Amino acid sequence: MHTWVQTLLKPEPVALMVVLILLVSLFSGMRRGASGSAKHLFFFIWQAIAVIASLLLAGRGSVYLSPLVRDWLVERGIAVPKEELSALKQLWYTVVTSLRDFELLRFGVLFLLLYSLLRLALHALEPLLFGLADALLPNRSTDVRRGGGGSQLLSGTASRTTGAMIGALLGSGRAFIVMACLFVYVSVLPNAFGTDMIRASALYNKTASELLDPVAGDVLKRGPVISDAVEAEFRRVLERKYEVIDAAIPPDIEAAAAAVTKNSTTDEQKARALYDWVGTRIAYDWDKANDYVDRGVWKEQSPTDTFASRKGVCIDVARLYAVMARSVGLDVRVVTGVGLTGDGGSGPHAWNEVKLADGGGAWIPLDATWASSGDWFNPQGFANTHIREA
């Protein structure tokens, strides 16, 4: 106990925050008195039980429902129409196909939905429980104690003292929740803002090592992995957005792709012919890139715009390639990540992957944007310069 008090009294941000929570709760309990503080403690315990129960049930429910929802969506045979779609339809098909194909996203959506429904259901029980608490716990003006030959009102001092003690207990619970939130934050986002300050706190380290680590076990030690997985899933949804937006293939682009691949007989030959055509016909738009880097101005353009202007940045080139490849029957996707130039430079980048259905179903990478600097059609070491984030 003495060591806990010592760490609590050290003048650092986390300890000061906990001391403030304890003091506010203590004085609030003193002001409310014994019965008022007891009711607040009852409400606090109920809320904690409701949150924990909702989290556990939502987690188990999501694990059970996720494959059922996936199978149901697959059975619906949802396919993106090959036509111009309104913004609302683009959003609909992006969301529905992402829920069907991306497991982590589907689990997350189900978890949030189930958790919200469970919290609403438990919230509906609160009037009954709080009414019961009002009936069992006397009002502040009728606090009583048993003693002597009968009942007599608790003195104001005794009531306030009891209330302060209950308030301190309630403050300890609140402080523990705050420390648990900091523990989750540091575990899941170890390099985020403020984590160094939190880890420098003696009180946080003592709480984490003696109370939180044994409870969390190995779950939160995988926090960075979970965080990276969530980020990757988000990027996959963004890539799916391009697939939905570019589902309609303009006739002029379709005709050009057919002409480019007319002498190709295999998927690899088609993919290579389109790579050569796009890589030599579409110039890099340095003005657009500089506008974004220097002034934060982004000009969105469709594959039709890129095809007509014959210029664009990496995402524009990748989207045009994808549309042309799909028009000749290839399965292709736009990939986003980081490009490494080899001279120490790096930055956000986009390229493509094509599935060779007649070659064993392998996916091969290619980067038509970089075609002018070498052969980037499925070369050795492609993954060393293109760091895929989804």
Short mmCIF file of C-alpha atoms in Angstrom, two decimals:
data_model
loop_
_atom_site.label_atom_id
_atom_site.label_comp_id
_atom_site.label_asym_id
_atom_site.label_seq_id
_atom_site.Cartn_x
_atom_site.Cartn_y
_atom_site.Cartn_z
CA MET A 1 0.00 0.00 0.00
CA HIS A 2 2.85 2.37 0.86
CA THR A 3 4.45 1.92 -2.59
CA TRP A 4 1.13 2.68 -4.28
CA VAL A 5 0.82 5.93 -2.33
CA GLN A 6 4.37 6.87 -3.25
CA THR A 7 3.77 6.39 -6.97
CA LEU A 8 0.45 8.27 -6.72
CA LEU A 9 2.13 11.32 -5.16
CA LYS A 10 4.83 11.69 -7.81
CA PRO A 11 4.23 14.94 -9.77
CA GLU A 12 3.65 13.62 -13.31
CA PRO A 13 0.62 13.96 -15.62
CA VAL A 14 -0.91 10.49 -15.17
CA ALA A 15 -0.63 10.57 -11.37
CA LEU A 16 -2.00 14.12 -11.22
CA MET A 17 -4.98 13.08 -13.33
CA VAL A 18 -5.73 10.15 -10.99
CA VAL A 19 -5.38 12.35 -7.90
CA LEU A 20 -7.80 14.85 -9.44
CA ILE A 21 -10.34 12.08 -10.15
CA LEU A 22 -10.05 10.82 -6.56
CA LEU A 23 -10.42 14.29 -5.04
CA VAL A 24 -13.43 15.21 -7.17
CA SER A 25 -15.13 11.91 -6.32
CA LEU A 26 -14.33 12.29 -2.62
CA PHE A 27 -15.77 15.82 -2.35
CA SER A 28 -18.77 14.85 -4.48
CA GLY A 29 -19.44 11.94 -2.11
CA MET A 30 -19.12 14.23 0.89
CA ARG A 31 -21.66 16.63 -0.65
CA ARG A 32 -24.16 13.88 -1.54
CA GLY A 33 -24.00 12.12 1.80
CA ALA A 34 -24.18 8.40 2.51
CA SER A 35 -27.34 7.48 0.60
CA GLY A 36 -26.63 9.70 -2.41
CA SER A 37 -23.13 8.28 -2.75
CA ALA A 38 -24.42 4.74 -2.34
CA LYS A 39 -26.84 5.30 -5.22
CA HIS A 40 -24.04 6.67 -7.42
CA LEU A 41 -21.91 3.65 -6.56
CA PHE A 42 -24.80 1.36 -7.48
CA PHE A 43 -25.22 3.15 -10.83
CA PHE A 44 -21.48 2.95 -11.51
CA ILE A 45 -21.37 -0.80 -10.82
CA TRP A 46 -24.42 -1.36 -13.01
CA GLN A 47 -22.89 0.60 -15.89
CA ALA A 48 -19.65 -1.40 -15.60
CA ILE A 49 -21.58 -4.69 -15.63
CA ALA A 50 -23.65 -3.52 -18.61
CA VAL A 51 -20.58 -2.54 -20.63
CA ILE A 52 -18.66 -5.75 -19.87
CA ALA A 53 -21.66 -7.97 -20.58
CA SER A 54 -22.39 -6.12 -23.84
CA LEU A 55 -18.79 -6.42 -24.99
CA LEU A 56 -18.61 -10.15 -24.26
CA LEU A 57 -21.98 -10.97 -25.84
CA ALA A 58 -21.31 -8.75 -28.87
CA GLY A 59 -17.95 -10.44 -29.43
CA ARG A 60 -19.38 -13.96 -29.24
CA GLY A 61 -22.36 -12.99 -31.35
CA SER A 62 -20.18 -11.44 -34.04
CA VAL A 63 -18.01 -14.55 -34.28
CA TYR A 64 -21.13 -16.69 -34.71
CA LEU A 65 -22.95 -14.39 -37.17
CA SER A 66 -20.02 -13.35 -39.39
CA PRO A 67 -19.85 -16.54 -41.52
CA LEU A 68 -23.65 -16.65 -41.73
CA VAL A 69 -23.80 -13.09 -43.04
CA ARG A 70 -20.99 -13.85 -45.52
CA ASP A 71 -22.78 -16.92 -46.84
CA TRP A 72 -26.06 -15.01 -47.10
CA LEU A 73 -24.42 -12.23 -49.11
CA VAL A 74 -22.70 -14.76 -51.38
CA GLU A 75 -26.02 -16.50 -52.02
CA ARG A 76 -27.55 -13.19 -53.08
CA GLY A 77 -25.07 -13.17 -56.00
CA ILE A 78 -24.41 -9.45 -55.71
CA ALA A 79 -22.41 -8.11 -58.65
CA VAL A 80 -21.50 -4.54 -59.51
CA PRO A 81 -23.46 -3.47 -62.65
CA LYS A 82 -21.34 -2.61 -65.69
CA GLU A 83 -22.90 0.83 -66.03
CA GLU A 84 -22.58 4.35 -64.73
CA LEU A 85 -23.68 4.40 -61.09
CA SER A 86 -24.96 7.25 -58.98
CA ALA A 87 -22.96 8.22 -55.87
CA LEU A 88 -25.52 6.47 -53.66
CA LYS A 89 -25.29 3.22 -55.67
CA GLN A 90 -21.49 3.40 -55.65
CA LEU A 91 -21.57 3.64 -51.86
CA TRP A 92 -24.09 0.77 -51.62
CA TYR A 93 -22.11 -1.66 -53.76
CA THR A 94 -18.83 -0.70 -52.07
CA VAL A 95 -20.28 -1.38 -48.61
CA VAL A 96 -22.14 -4.58 -49.51
CA THR A 97 -19.32 -6.23 -51.44
CA SER A 98 -16.79 -5.20 -48.79
CA LEU A 99 -18.93 -6.75 -46.05
CA ARG A 100 -19.15 -9.92 -48.14
CA ASP A 101 -15.42 -10.20 -48.87
CA PHE A 102 -13.56 -8.59 -45.95
CA GLU A 103 -13.78 -10.59 -42.72
CA LEU A 104 -12.38 -8.01 -40.30
CA LEU A 105 -14.70 -5.29 -41.60
CA ARG A 106 -17.70 -7.63 -41.36
CA PHE A 107 -16.80 -8.59 -37.79
CA GLY A 108 -16.33 -4.95 -36.81
CA VAL A 109 -19.68 -3.86 -38.21
CA LEU A 110 -21.51 -6.76 -36.55
CA PHE A 111 -19.74 -6.10 -33.26
CA LEU A 112 -20.71 -2.41 -33.21
CA LEU A 113 -24.30 -3.23 -34.20
CA LEU A 114 -24.72 -5.96 -31.58
CA TYR A 115 -23.02 -3.89 -28.88
CA SER A 116 -25.33 -0.93 -29.58
CA LEU A 117 -28.44 -3.13 -29.49
CA LEU A 118 -27.37 -4.79 -26.23
CA ARG A 119 -26.61 -1.44 -24.59
CA LEU A 120 -30.03 -0.15 -25.66
CA ALA A 121 -31.70 -3.24 -24.23
CA LEU A 122 -29.88 -2.94 -20.91
CA HIS A 123 -30.54 0.79 -20.86
CA ALA A 124 -34.27 0.00 -21.06
CA LEU A 125 -33.92 -1.92 -17.78
CA GLU A 126 -32.39 1.03 -15.92
CA PRO A 127 -35.67 2.72 -14.81
CA LEU A 128 -36.71 -0.54 -13.12
CA LEU A 129 -33.33 -1.05 -11.44
CA PHE A 130 -32.98 2.58 -10.39
CA GLY A 131 -36.51 2.53 -9.00
CA LEU A 132 -35.55 -0.52 -6.98
CA ALA A 133 -32.44 1.29 -5.76
CA ASP A 134 -34.52 4.28 -4.68
CA ALA A 135 -36.79 1.97 -2.73
CA LEU A 136 -33.93 0.12 -1.00
CA LEU A 137 -31.63 3.09 -0.35
CA PRO A 138 -33.08 5.84 1.86
CA ASN A 139 -32.98 9.47 0.82
CA ARG A 140 -30.30 11.71 2.26
CA SER A 141 -32.79 13.30 4.68
CA THR A 142 -33.78 9.91 6.13
CA ASP A 143 -30.39 8.23 6.58
CA VAL A 144 -30.69 6.05 9.69
CA ARG A 145 -28.50 3.98 11.91
CA ARG A 146 -29.40 1.28 14.39
CA GLY A 147 -28.19 1.83 17.95
CA GLY A 148 -29.32 2.13 21.51
CA GLY A 149 -33.00 1.42 21.92
CA GLY A 150 -34.23 2.54 18.53
CA SER A 151 -33.52 4.36 15.27
CA GLN A 152 -32.19 7.86 14.95
CA LEU A 153 -31.10 10.00 12.07
CA LEU A 154 -27.46 9.87 11.11
CA SER A 155 -25.74 13.09 11.96
CA GLY A 156 -24.77 15.29 9.04
CA THR A 157 -21.11 14.69 9.82
CA ALA A 158 -21.48 10.90 9.85
CA SER A 159 -23.44 10.97 6.60
CA ARG A 160 -20.87 13.17 4.89
CA THR A 161 -18.00 11.04 6.17
CA THR A 162 -19.64 7.86 4.90
CA GLY A 163 -20.42 9.60 1.61
CA ALA A 164 -16.78 10.68 1.28
CA MET A 165 -15.60 7.10 1.81
CA ILE A 166 -18.03 5.79 -0.80
CA GLY A 167 -16.99 8.64 -3.11
CA ALA A 168 -13.34 7.66 -2.72
CA LEU A 169 -14.24 4.06 -3.59
CA LEU A 170 -16.15 5.29 -6.64
CA GLY A 171 -13.20 7.49 -7.62
CA SER A 172 -10.89 4.50 -7.42
CA GLY A 173 -13.13 2.65 -9.85
CA ARG A 174 -13.18 5.60 -12.22
CA ALA A 175 -9.40 5.97 -12.00
CA PHE A 176 -8.95 2.28 -12.74
CA ILE A 177 -11.10 2.61 -15.87
CA VAL A 178 -9.01 5.58 -17.01
CA MET A 179 -5.82 3.58 -16.46
CA ALA A 180 -7.32 0.64 -18.36
CA CYS A 181 -8.14 2.95 -21.28
CA LEU A 182 -4.55 4.23 -21.28
CA PHE A 183 -3.31 0.63 -21.19
CA VAL A 184 -5.41 -0.28 -24.25
CA TYR A 185 -4.30 2.90 -26.05
CA VAL A 186 -0.60 2.21 -25.46
CA SER A 187 -0.95 -1.49 -26.32
CA VAL A 188 -2.87 -1.02 -29.57
CA LEU A 189 -1.13 2.18 -30.74
CA PRO A 190 2.37 2.00 -29.24
CA ASN A 191 3.74 4.86 -31.35
CA ALA A 192 0.75 7.19 -31.12
CA PHE A 193 0.68 10.67 -29.61
CA GLY A 194 1.39 10.76 -25.87
CA THR A 195 2.39 7.12 -25.43
CA ASP A 196 5.94 8.00 -24.37
CA MET A 197 4.58 10.25 -21.61
CA ILE A 198 2.19 7.53 -20.43
CA ARG A 199 4.92 4.87 -20.35
CA ALA A 200 7.13 7.26 -18.35
CA SER A 201 4.58 7.30 -15.52
CA ALA A 202 5.54 5.21 -12.50
CA LEU A 203 1.87 4.91 -11.50
CA TYR A 204 0.90 3.69 -14.97
CA ASN A 205 3.72 1.13 -15.04
CA LYS A 206 2.81 -0.20 -11.60
CA THR A 207 -0.88 -0.46 -12.51
CA ALA A 208 -0.11 -2.07 -15.86
CA SER A 209 2.36 -4.63 -14.51
CA GLU A 210 0.47 -5.64 -11.34
CA LEU A 211 -3.19 -5.28 -12.34
CA LEU A 212 -3.74 -4.97 -16.08
CA ASP A 213 -1.15 -7.27 -17.66
CA PRO A 214 -2.35 -10.34 -15.75
CA VAL A 215 -5.94 -9.65 -16.85
CA ALA A 216 -5.19 -8.85 -20.48
CA GLY A 217 -2.81 -11.76 -20.98
CA ASP A 218 -1.62 -12.04 -24.58
CA VAL A 219 -4.66 -10.38 -26.13
CA LEU A 220 -3.48 -6.78 -26.13
CA LYS A 221 0.13 -7.74 -26.77
CA ARG A 222 -1.07 -8.31 -30.31
CA GLY A 223 -2.34 -4.73 -30.38
CA PRO A 224 0.04 -3.42 -33.08
CA VAL A 225 -0.83 -6.41 -35.26
CA ILE A 226 -4.55 -5.70 -34.80
CA SER A 227 -4.00 -2.01 -35.54
CA ASP A 228 -2.11 -2.83 -38.75
CA ALA A 229 -4.83 -5.27 -39.77
CA VAL A 230 -7.52 -2.62 -39.30
CA GLU A 231 -5.53 -0.14 -41.37
CA ALA A 232 -5.01 -2.74 -44.09
CA GLU A 233 -8.72 -3.58 -44.12
CA PHE A 234 -9.58 0.10 -44.49
CA ARG A 235 -7.27 0.36 -47.48
CA ARG A 236 -8.89 -2.70 -49.03
CA VAL A 237 -12.25 -0.95 -48.76
CA LEU A 238 -10.79 2.11 -50.48
CA GLU A 239 -9.47 -0.11 -53.27
CA ARG A 240 -12.89 -1.75 -53.59
CA LYS A 241 -14.30 1.75 -54.05
CA TYR A 242 -12.24 2.13 -57.24
CA GLU A 243 -13.49 -1.23 -58.51
CA VAL A 244 -17.09 -0.09 -58.05
CA ILE A 245 -16.58 3.39 -59.50
CA ASP A 246 -14.73 2.01 -62.55
CA ALA A 247 -17.08 -0.92 -63.17
CA ALA A 248 -18.53 0.76 -66.28
CA ILE A 249 -16.11 0.49 -69.22
CA PRO A 250 -16.37 3.32 -71.79
CA PRO A 251 -16.61 2.09 -75.42
CA ASP A 252 -13.46 3.93 -76.58
CA ILE A 253 -11.36 2.37 -73.80
CA GLU A 254 -12.84 -1.06 -74.48
CA ALA A 255 -12.03 -0.72 -78.20
CA ALA A 256 -8.47 0.39 -77.45
CA ALA A 257 -7.89 -2.56 -75.09
CA ALA A 258 -9.25 -4.98 -77.69
CA ALA A 259 -6.91 -3.55 -80.34
CA VAL A 260 -3.89 -3.69 -78.02
CA THR A 261 -4.49 -7.36 -77.12
CA LYS A 262 -5.78 -8.65 -80.49
CA ASN A 263 -2.67 -10.78 -81.04
CA SER A 264 -2.46 -12.05 -77.45
CA THR A 265 -3.68 -15.55 -76.67
CA THR A 266 -2.84 -15.99 -72.95
CA ASP A 267 -3.67 -13.93 -69.89
CA GLU A 268 0.00 -13.08 -69.40
CA GLN A 269 0.34 -11.87 -72.99
CA LYS A 270 -2.75 -9.70 -72.61
CA ALA A 271 -1.51 -8.27 -69.32
CA ARG A 272 1.93 -7.58 -70.83
CA ALA A 273 0.52 -5.91 -73.95
CA LEU A 274 -1.64 -3.59 -71.85
CA TYR A 275 1.31 -2.83 -69.56
CA ASP A 276 3.44 -1.83 -72.55
CA TRP A 277 0.67 0.32 -74.02
CA VAL A 278 -0.28 2.17 -70.82
CA GLY A 279 3.35 2.51 -69.73
CA THR A 280 4.37 4.20 -73.00
CA ARG A 281 1.21 6.23 -73.69
CA ILE A 282 0.41 7.81 -70.31
CA ALA A 283 2.82 10.51 -69.12
CA TYR A 284 3.30 11.27 -65.45
CA ASP A 285 1.43 14.44 -64.47
CA TRP A 286 4.02 16.32 -62.42
CA ASP A 287 1.83 19.42 -62.18
CA LYS A 288 -0.94 17.40 -60.50
CA ALA A 289 1.56 15.73 -58.16
CA ASN A 290 3.15 19.06 -57.20
CA ASP A 291 -0.24 20.66 -56.60
CA TYR A 292 -1.02 17.94 -54.10
CA VAL A 293 2.39 17.87 -52.39
CA ASP A 294 2.93 21.65 -52.22
CA ARG A 295 -0.61 22.97 -51.84
CA GLY A 296 -2.73 20.01 -50.78
CA VAL A 297 -4.88 20.36 -53.91
CA TRP A 298 -6.11 17.04 -55.29
CA LYS A 299 -7.70 16.72 -58.72
CA GLU A 300 -9.79 13.57 -58.97
CA GLN A 301 -9.92 12.09 -62.44
CA SER A 302 -11.59 9.06 -63.95
CA PRO A 303 -10.01 6.50 -66.31
CA THR A 304 -11.84 8.32 -69.12
CA ASP A 305 -10.03 11.55 -68.17
CA THR A 306 -6.67 9.76 -68.08
CA PHE A 307 -7.31 8.03 -71.42
CA ALA A 308 -8.28 11.33 -73.06
CA SER A 309 -5.53 13.52 -71.59
CA ARG A 310 -2.82 10.84 -71.79
CA LYS A 311 -1.44 11.90 -68.40
CA GLY A 312 -1.99 11.17 -64.72
CA VAL A 313 -0.34 10.15 -61.46
CA CYS A 314 0.10 6.58 -60.22
CA ILE A 315 -3.48 6.02 -59.07
CA ASP A 316 -4.81 7.32 -62.39
CA VAL A 317 -2.50 5.01 -64.36
CA ALA A 318 -3.43 2.03 -62.19
CA ARG A 319 -7.17 2.70 -62.56
CA LEU A 320 -6.91 3.03 -66.34
CA TYR A 321 -4.91 -0.18 -66.57
CA ALA A 322 -7.51 -1.97 -64.43
CA VAL A 323 -10.41 -0.82 -66.62
CA MET A 324 -8.64 -1.86 -69.83
CA ALA A 325 -7.64 -5.24 -68.35
CA ARG A 326 -11.17 -6.00 -67.18
CA SER A 327 -12.54 -5.15 -70.62
CA VAL A 328 -10.54 -8.04 -72.12
CA GLY A 329 -11.55 -10.52 -69.42
CA LEU A 330 -8.66 -10.23 -66.98
CA ASP A 331 -9.17 -10.27 -63.22
CA VAL A 332 -7.24 -7.23 -61.97
CA ARG A 333 -7.04 -5.04 -58.90
CA VAL A 334 -5.62 -1.69 -57.93
CA VAL A 335 -3.13 -1.92 -55.06
CA THR A 336 -2.09 0.98 -52.85
CA GLY A 337 0.96 1.21 -50.63
CA VAL A 338 4.41 2.77 -50.55
CA GLY A 339 6.89 2.98 -53.41
CA LEU A 340 10.65 2.93 -52.70
CA THR A 341 12.73 4.60 -55.40
CA GLY A 342 16.04 2.98 -54.49
CA ASP A 343 17.82 6.26 -53.72
CA GLY A 344 16.29 6.59 -50.25
CA GLY A 345 13.09 8.21 -51.47
CA SER A 346 9.62 6.84 -50.74
CA GLY A 347 6.01 7.91 -50.89
CA PRO A 348 2.40 6.81 -51.39
CA HIS A 349 2.05 4.77 -54.56
CA ALA A 350 -0.41 2.66 -56.54
CA TRP A 351 0.08 -0.23 -58.96
CA ASN A 352 -1.77 -3.30 -60.21
CA GLU A 353 -2.01 -7.04 -59.73
CA VAL A 354 -3.39 -9.33 -62.46
CA LYS A 355 -4.60 -12.88 -62.06
CA LEU A 356 -3.36 -15.36 -64.67
CA ALA A 357 -6.38 -17.67 -64.74
CA ASP A 358 -4.83 -19.83 -67.45
CA GLY A 359 -1.51 -19.96 -65.62
CA GLY A 360 -2.51 -21.64 -62.39
CA GLY A 361 -4.43 -18.68 -60.99
CA ALA A 362 -1.32 -16.82 -59.79
CA TRP A 363 -1.51 -13.08 -59.16
CA ILE A 364 1.41 -11.12 -60.64
CA PRO A 365 2.32 -7.49 -59.89
CA LEU A 366 3.06 -4.75 -62.41
CA ASP A 367 3.65 -1.01 -62.29
CA ALA A 368 2.86 0.81 -65.54
CA THR A 369 3.63 4.18 -63.91
CA TRP A 370 7.29 3.21 -63.56
CA ALA A 371 7.55 1.60 -67.02
CA SER A 372 9.77 4.41 -68.32
CA SER A 373 12.40 3.59 -65.67
CA GLY A 374 12.68 -0.13 -66.42
CA ASP A 375 10.70 -3.31 -66.77
CA TRP A 376 8.21 -3.43 -63.91
CA PHE A 377 6.10 -6.26 -65.26
CA ASN A 378 6.40 -8.97 -62.58
CA PRO A 379 10.17 -8.52 -62.06
CA GLN A 380 12.29 -10.20 -59.41
CA GLY A 381 12.26 -8.24 -56.15
CA PHE A 382 9.07 -6.30 -56.94
CA ALA A 383 7.99 -6.54 -53.28
CA ASN A 384 11.23 -4.90 -52.15
CA THR A 385 10.28 -1.61 -53.84
CA HIS A 386 6.49 -1.84 -53.57
CA ILE A 387 5.30 -2.19 -49.98
CA ARG A 388 1.74 -3.38 -50.13
CA GLU A 389 -0.47 -2.03 -47.36
CA ALA A 390 -3.61 -3.93 -48.21
#
